[in-house]
mmCIF file of C-alpha atoms in Angstrom:
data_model
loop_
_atom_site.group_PDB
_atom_site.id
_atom_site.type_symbol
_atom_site.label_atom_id
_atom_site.label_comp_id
_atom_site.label_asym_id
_atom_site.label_seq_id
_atom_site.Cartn_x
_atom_site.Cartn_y
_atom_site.Cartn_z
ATOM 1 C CA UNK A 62 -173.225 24.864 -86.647
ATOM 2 C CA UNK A 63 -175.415 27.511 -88.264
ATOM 3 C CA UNK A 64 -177.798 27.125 -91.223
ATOM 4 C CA UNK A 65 -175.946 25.742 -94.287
ATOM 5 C CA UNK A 66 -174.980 28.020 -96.639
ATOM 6 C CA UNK A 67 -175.300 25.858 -100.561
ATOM 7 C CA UNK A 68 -178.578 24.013 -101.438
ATOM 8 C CA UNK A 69 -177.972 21.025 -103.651
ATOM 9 C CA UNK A 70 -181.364 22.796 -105.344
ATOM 10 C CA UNK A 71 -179.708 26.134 -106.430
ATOM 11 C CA UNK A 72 -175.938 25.014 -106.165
ATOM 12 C CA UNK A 73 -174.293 26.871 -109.248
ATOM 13 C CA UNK A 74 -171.100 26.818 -110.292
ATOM 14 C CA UNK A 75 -170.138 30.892 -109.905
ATOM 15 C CA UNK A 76 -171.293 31.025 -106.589
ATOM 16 C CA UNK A 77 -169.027 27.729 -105.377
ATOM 17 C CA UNK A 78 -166.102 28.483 -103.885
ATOM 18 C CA UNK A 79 -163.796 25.532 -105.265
ATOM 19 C CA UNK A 80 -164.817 26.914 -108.728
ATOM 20 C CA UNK A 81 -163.558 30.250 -107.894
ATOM 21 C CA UNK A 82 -160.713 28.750 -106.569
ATOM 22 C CA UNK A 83 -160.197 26.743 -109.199
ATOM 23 C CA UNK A 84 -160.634 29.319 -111.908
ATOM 24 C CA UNK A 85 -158.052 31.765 -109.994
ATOM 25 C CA UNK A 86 -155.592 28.862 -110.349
ATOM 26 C CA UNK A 87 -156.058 28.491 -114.018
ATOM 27 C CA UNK A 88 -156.406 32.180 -114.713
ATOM 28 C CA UNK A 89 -153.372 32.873 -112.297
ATOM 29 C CA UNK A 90 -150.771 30.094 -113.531
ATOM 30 C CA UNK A 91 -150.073 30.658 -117.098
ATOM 31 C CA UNK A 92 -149.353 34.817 -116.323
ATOM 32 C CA UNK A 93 -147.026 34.010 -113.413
ATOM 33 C CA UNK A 94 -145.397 31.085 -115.724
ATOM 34 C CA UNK A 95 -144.995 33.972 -118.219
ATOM 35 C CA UNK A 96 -143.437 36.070 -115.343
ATOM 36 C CA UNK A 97 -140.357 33.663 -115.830
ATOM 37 C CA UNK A 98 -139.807 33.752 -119.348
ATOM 38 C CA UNK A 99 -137.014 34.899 -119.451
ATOM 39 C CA UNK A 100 -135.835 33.577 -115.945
ATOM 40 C CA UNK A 101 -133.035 31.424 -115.514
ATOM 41 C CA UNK A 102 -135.765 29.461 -113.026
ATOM 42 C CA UNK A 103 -139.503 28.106 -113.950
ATOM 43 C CA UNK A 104 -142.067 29.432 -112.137
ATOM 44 C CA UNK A 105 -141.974 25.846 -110.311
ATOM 45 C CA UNK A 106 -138.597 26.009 -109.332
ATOM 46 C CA UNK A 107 -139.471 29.616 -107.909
ATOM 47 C CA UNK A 108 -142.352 27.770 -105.717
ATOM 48 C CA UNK A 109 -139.813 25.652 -104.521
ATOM 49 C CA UNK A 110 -137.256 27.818 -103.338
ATOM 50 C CA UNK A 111 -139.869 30.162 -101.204
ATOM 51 C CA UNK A 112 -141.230 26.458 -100.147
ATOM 52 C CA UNK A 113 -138.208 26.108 -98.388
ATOM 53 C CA UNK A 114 -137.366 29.591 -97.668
ATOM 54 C CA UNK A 115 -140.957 30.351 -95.963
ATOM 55 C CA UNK A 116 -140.630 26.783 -93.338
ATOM 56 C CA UNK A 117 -143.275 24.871 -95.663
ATOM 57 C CA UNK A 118 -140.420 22.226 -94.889
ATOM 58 C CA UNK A 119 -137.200 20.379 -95.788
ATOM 59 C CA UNK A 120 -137.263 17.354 -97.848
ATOM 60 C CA UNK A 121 -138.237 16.602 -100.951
ATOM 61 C CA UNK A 122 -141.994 14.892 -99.743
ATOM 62 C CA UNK A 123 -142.566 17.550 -97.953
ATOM 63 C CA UNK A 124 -142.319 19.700 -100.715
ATOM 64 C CA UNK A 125 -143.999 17.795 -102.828
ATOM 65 C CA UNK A 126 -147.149 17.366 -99.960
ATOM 66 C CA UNK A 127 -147.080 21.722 -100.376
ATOM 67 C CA UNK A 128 -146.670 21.670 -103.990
ATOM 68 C CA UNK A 129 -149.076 18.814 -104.900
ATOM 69 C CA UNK A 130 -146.935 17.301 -106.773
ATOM 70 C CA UNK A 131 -145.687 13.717 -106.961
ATOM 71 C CA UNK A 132 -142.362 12.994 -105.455
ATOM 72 C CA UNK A 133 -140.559 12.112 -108.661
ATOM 73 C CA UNK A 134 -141.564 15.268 -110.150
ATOM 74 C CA UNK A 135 -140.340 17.238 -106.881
ATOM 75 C CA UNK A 136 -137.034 15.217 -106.864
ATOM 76 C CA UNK A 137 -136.135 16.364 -110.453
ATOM 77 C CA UNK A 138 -136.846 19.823 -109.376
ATOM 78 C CA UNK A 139 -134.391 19.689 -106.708
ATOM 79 C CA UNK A 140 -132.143 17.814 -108.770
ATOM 80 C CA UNK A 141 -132.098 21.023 -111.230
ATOM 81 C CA UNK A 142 -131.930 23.656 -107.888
ATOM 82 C CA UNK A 143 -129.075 21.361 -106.832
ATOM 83 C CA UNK A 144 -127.355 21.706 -109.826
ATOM 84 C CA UNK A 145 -127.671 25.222 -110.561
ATOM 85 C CA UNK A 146 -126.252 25.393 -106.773
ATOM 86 C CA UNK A 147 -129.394 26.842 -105.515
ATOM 87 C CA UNK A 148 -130.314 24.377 -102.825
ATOM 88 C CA UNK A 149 -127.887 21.487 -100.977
ATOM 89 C CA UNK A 150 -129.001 18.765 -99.596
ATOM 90 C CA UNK A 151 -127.658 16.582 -96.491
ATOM 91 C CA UNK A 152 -128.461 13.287 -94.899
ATOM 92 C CA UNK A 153 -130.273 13.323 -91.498
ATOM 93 C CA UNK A 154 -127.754 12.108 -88.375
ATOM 94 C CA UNK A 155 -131.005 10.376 -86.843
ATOM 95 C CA UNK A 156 -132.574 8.911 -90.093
ATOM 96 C CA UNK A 157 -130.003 8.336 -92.490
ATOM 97 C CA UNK A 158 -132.852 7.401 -95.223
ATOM 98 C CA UNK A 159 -134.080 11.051 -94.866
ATOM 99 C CA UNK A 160 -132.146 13.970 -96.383
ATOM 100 C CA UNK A 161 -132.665 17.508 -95.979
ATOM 101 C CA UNK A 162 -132.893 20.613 -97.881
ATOM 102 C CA UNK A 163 -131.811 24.072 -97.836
ATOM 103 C CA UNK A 164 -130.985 27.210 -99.866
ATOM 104 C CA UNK A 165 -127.603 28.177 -100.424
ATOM 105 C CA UNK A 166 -126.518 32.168 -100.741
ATOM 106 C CA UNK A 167 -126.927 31.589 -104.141
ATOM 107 C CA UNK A 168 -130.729 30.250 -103.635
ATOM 108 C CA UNK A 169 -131.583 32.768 -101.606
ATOM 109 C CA UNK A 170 -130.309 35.472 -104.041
ATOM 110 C CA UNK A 171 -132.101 34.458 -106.747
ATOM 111 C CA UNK A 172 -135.075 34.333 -104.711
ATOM 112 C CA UNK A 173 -134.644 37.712 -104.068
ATOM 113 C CA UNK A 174 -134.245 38.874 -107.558
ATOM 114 C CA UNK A 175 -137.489 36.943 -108.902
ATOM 115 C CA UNK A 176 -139.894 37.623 -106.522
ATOM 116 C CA UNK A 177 -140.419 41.093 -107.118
ATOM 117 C CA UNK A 178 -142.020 39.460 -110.545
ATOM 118 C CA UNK A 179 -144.694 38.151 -108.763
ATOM 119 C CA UNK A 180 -145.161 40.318 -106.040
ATOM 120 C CA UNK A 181 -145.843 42.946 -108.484
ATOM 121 C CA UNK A 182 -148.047 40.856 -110.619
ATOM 122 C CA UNK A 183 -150.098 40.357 -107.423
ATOM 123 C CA UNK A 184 -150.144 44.221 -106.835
ATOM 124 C CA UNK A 185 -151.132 44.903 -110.273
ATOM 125 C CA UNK A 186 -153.938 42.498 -109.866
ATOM 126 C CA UNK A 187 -155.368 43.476 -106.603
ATOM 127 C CA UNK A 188 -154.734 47.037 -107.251
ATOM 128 C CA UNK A 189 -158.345 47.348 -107.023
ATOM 129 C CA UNK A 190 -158.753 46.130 -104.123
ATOM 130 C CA UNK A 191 -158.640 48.191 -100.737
ATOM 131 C CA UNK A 192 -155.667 46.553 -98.297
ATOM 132 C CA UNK A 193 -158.540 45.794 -95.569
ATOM 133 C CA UNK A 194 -160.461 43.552 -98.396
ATOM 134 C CA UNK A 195 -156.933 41.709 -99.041
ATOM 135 C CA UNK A 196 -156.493 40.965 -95.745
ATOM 136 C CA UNK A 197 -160.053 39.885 -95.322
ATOM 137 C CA UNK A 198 -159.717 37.721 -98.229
ATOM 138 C CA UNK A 199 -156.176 36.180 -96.969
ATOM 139 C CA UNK A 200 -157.752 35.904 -93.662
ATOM 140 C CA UNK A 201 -160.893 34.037 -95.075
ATOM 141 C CA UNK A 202 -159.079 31.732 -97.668
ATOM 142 C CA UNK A 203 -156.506 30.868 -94.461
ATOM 143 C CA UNK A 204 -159.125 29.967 -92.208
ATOM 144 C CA UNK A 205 -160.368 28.260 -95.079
ATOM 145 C CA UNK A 206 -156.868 25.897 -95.875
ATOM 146 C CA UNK A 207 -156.628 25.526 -91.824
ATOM 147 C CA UNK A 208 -160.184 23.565 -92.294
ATOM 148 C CA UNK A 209 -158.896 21.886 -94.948
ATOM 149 C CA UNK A 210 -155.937 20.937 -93.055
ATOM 150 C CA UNK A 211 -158.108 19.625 -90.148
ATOM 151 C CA UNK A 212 -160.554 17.401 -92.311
ATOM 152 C CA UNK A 213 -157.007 15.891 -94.024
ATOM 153 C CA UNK A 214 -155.950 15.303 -90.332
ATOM 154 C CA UNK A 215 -158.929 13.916 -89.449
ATOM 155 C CA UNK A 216 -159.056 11.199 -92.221
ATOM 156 C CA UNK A 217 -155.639 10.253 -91.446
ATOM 157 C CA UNK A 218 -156.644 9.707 -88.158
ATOM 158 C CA UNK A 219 -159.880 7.294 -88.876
ATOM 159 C CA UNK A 220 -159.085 3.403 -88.681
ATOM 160 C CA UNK A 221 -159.323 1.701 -92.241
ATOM 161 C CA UNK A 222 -162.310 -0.156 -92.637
ATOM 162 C CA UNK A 223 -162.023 -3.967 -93.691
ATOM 163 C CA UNK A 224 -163.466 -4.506 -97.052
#
């Protein structure tokens, strides 16, 4: 491990990286929220569908684990795909407690037609940016989830302490 990069000493909040994170997320949500205006789908829902679509998995906890949202929350959003005939669900043949996900044509289609939204949103916001510094910055804020990942795994992994 190399020299630390922060210093409790001249820690500031512009240079931390889960501030900038942060204030990307706030910045970013209400404009791509606005993107579906208009939509027949939330911007939510959207997340959803390309949850499933992109492998991120296919029941409702594991969309909620992706989408940080409670599982409650993620059921009535699949409720609402369900209904619109977006996404169908079926009960596992080994677990018949678990049931899976998956987009219809329909869900797929619509997929298709709204994510031009954001993918030009993104475009329009990184316009100044060369492609090599957008794949540096995927690249960096990837390896920086897969750490993430690994200290989550890691926790799981340590034995509960007695109180």
């Amino acid at each position: 491990m190399g020299k630390p990069y922060y210093n409790a000493d001249t820690f500031e909040a512009r240079r931390s990286i889960g501030y900038l994170v942060k204030r990307v997320n706030a910045l970013l949500l209400p404009k791509v929220e606005e993107l579906f205006g208009d939509a027949e789908l939330t911007f939510t829902h959207w997340i959803a569908l390309k949850a499933l679509r992109d492998g991120f998995g296919d029941t409702c906890a594991d969309i909620a684990r992706h989408m940080n949202h409670d599982a409650g929350a993620t059921t009535r959003i699949v409720d609402q795909l369900e209904q619109r005939g977006l996404v169908e669900r079926r009960r596992s043949t080994e677990d018949r407690r678990v049931v899976h996900l998956s987009l219809t044509a329909d869900g797929k289609a619509m997929l298709r037609a709204l994510t031009p939204r954001v993918v030009n949103y993104w475009n329009g916001i990184l316009d100044d940016f060369s492609h090599a510094e957008v794949t540096q910055m995927i690249d960096l804020l990837s390896r920086l989830v897969d750490r993430f990942e690994e200290d989550a795994e890691k926790a799981l992994e340590k034995p509960k302490v007695a109180r």
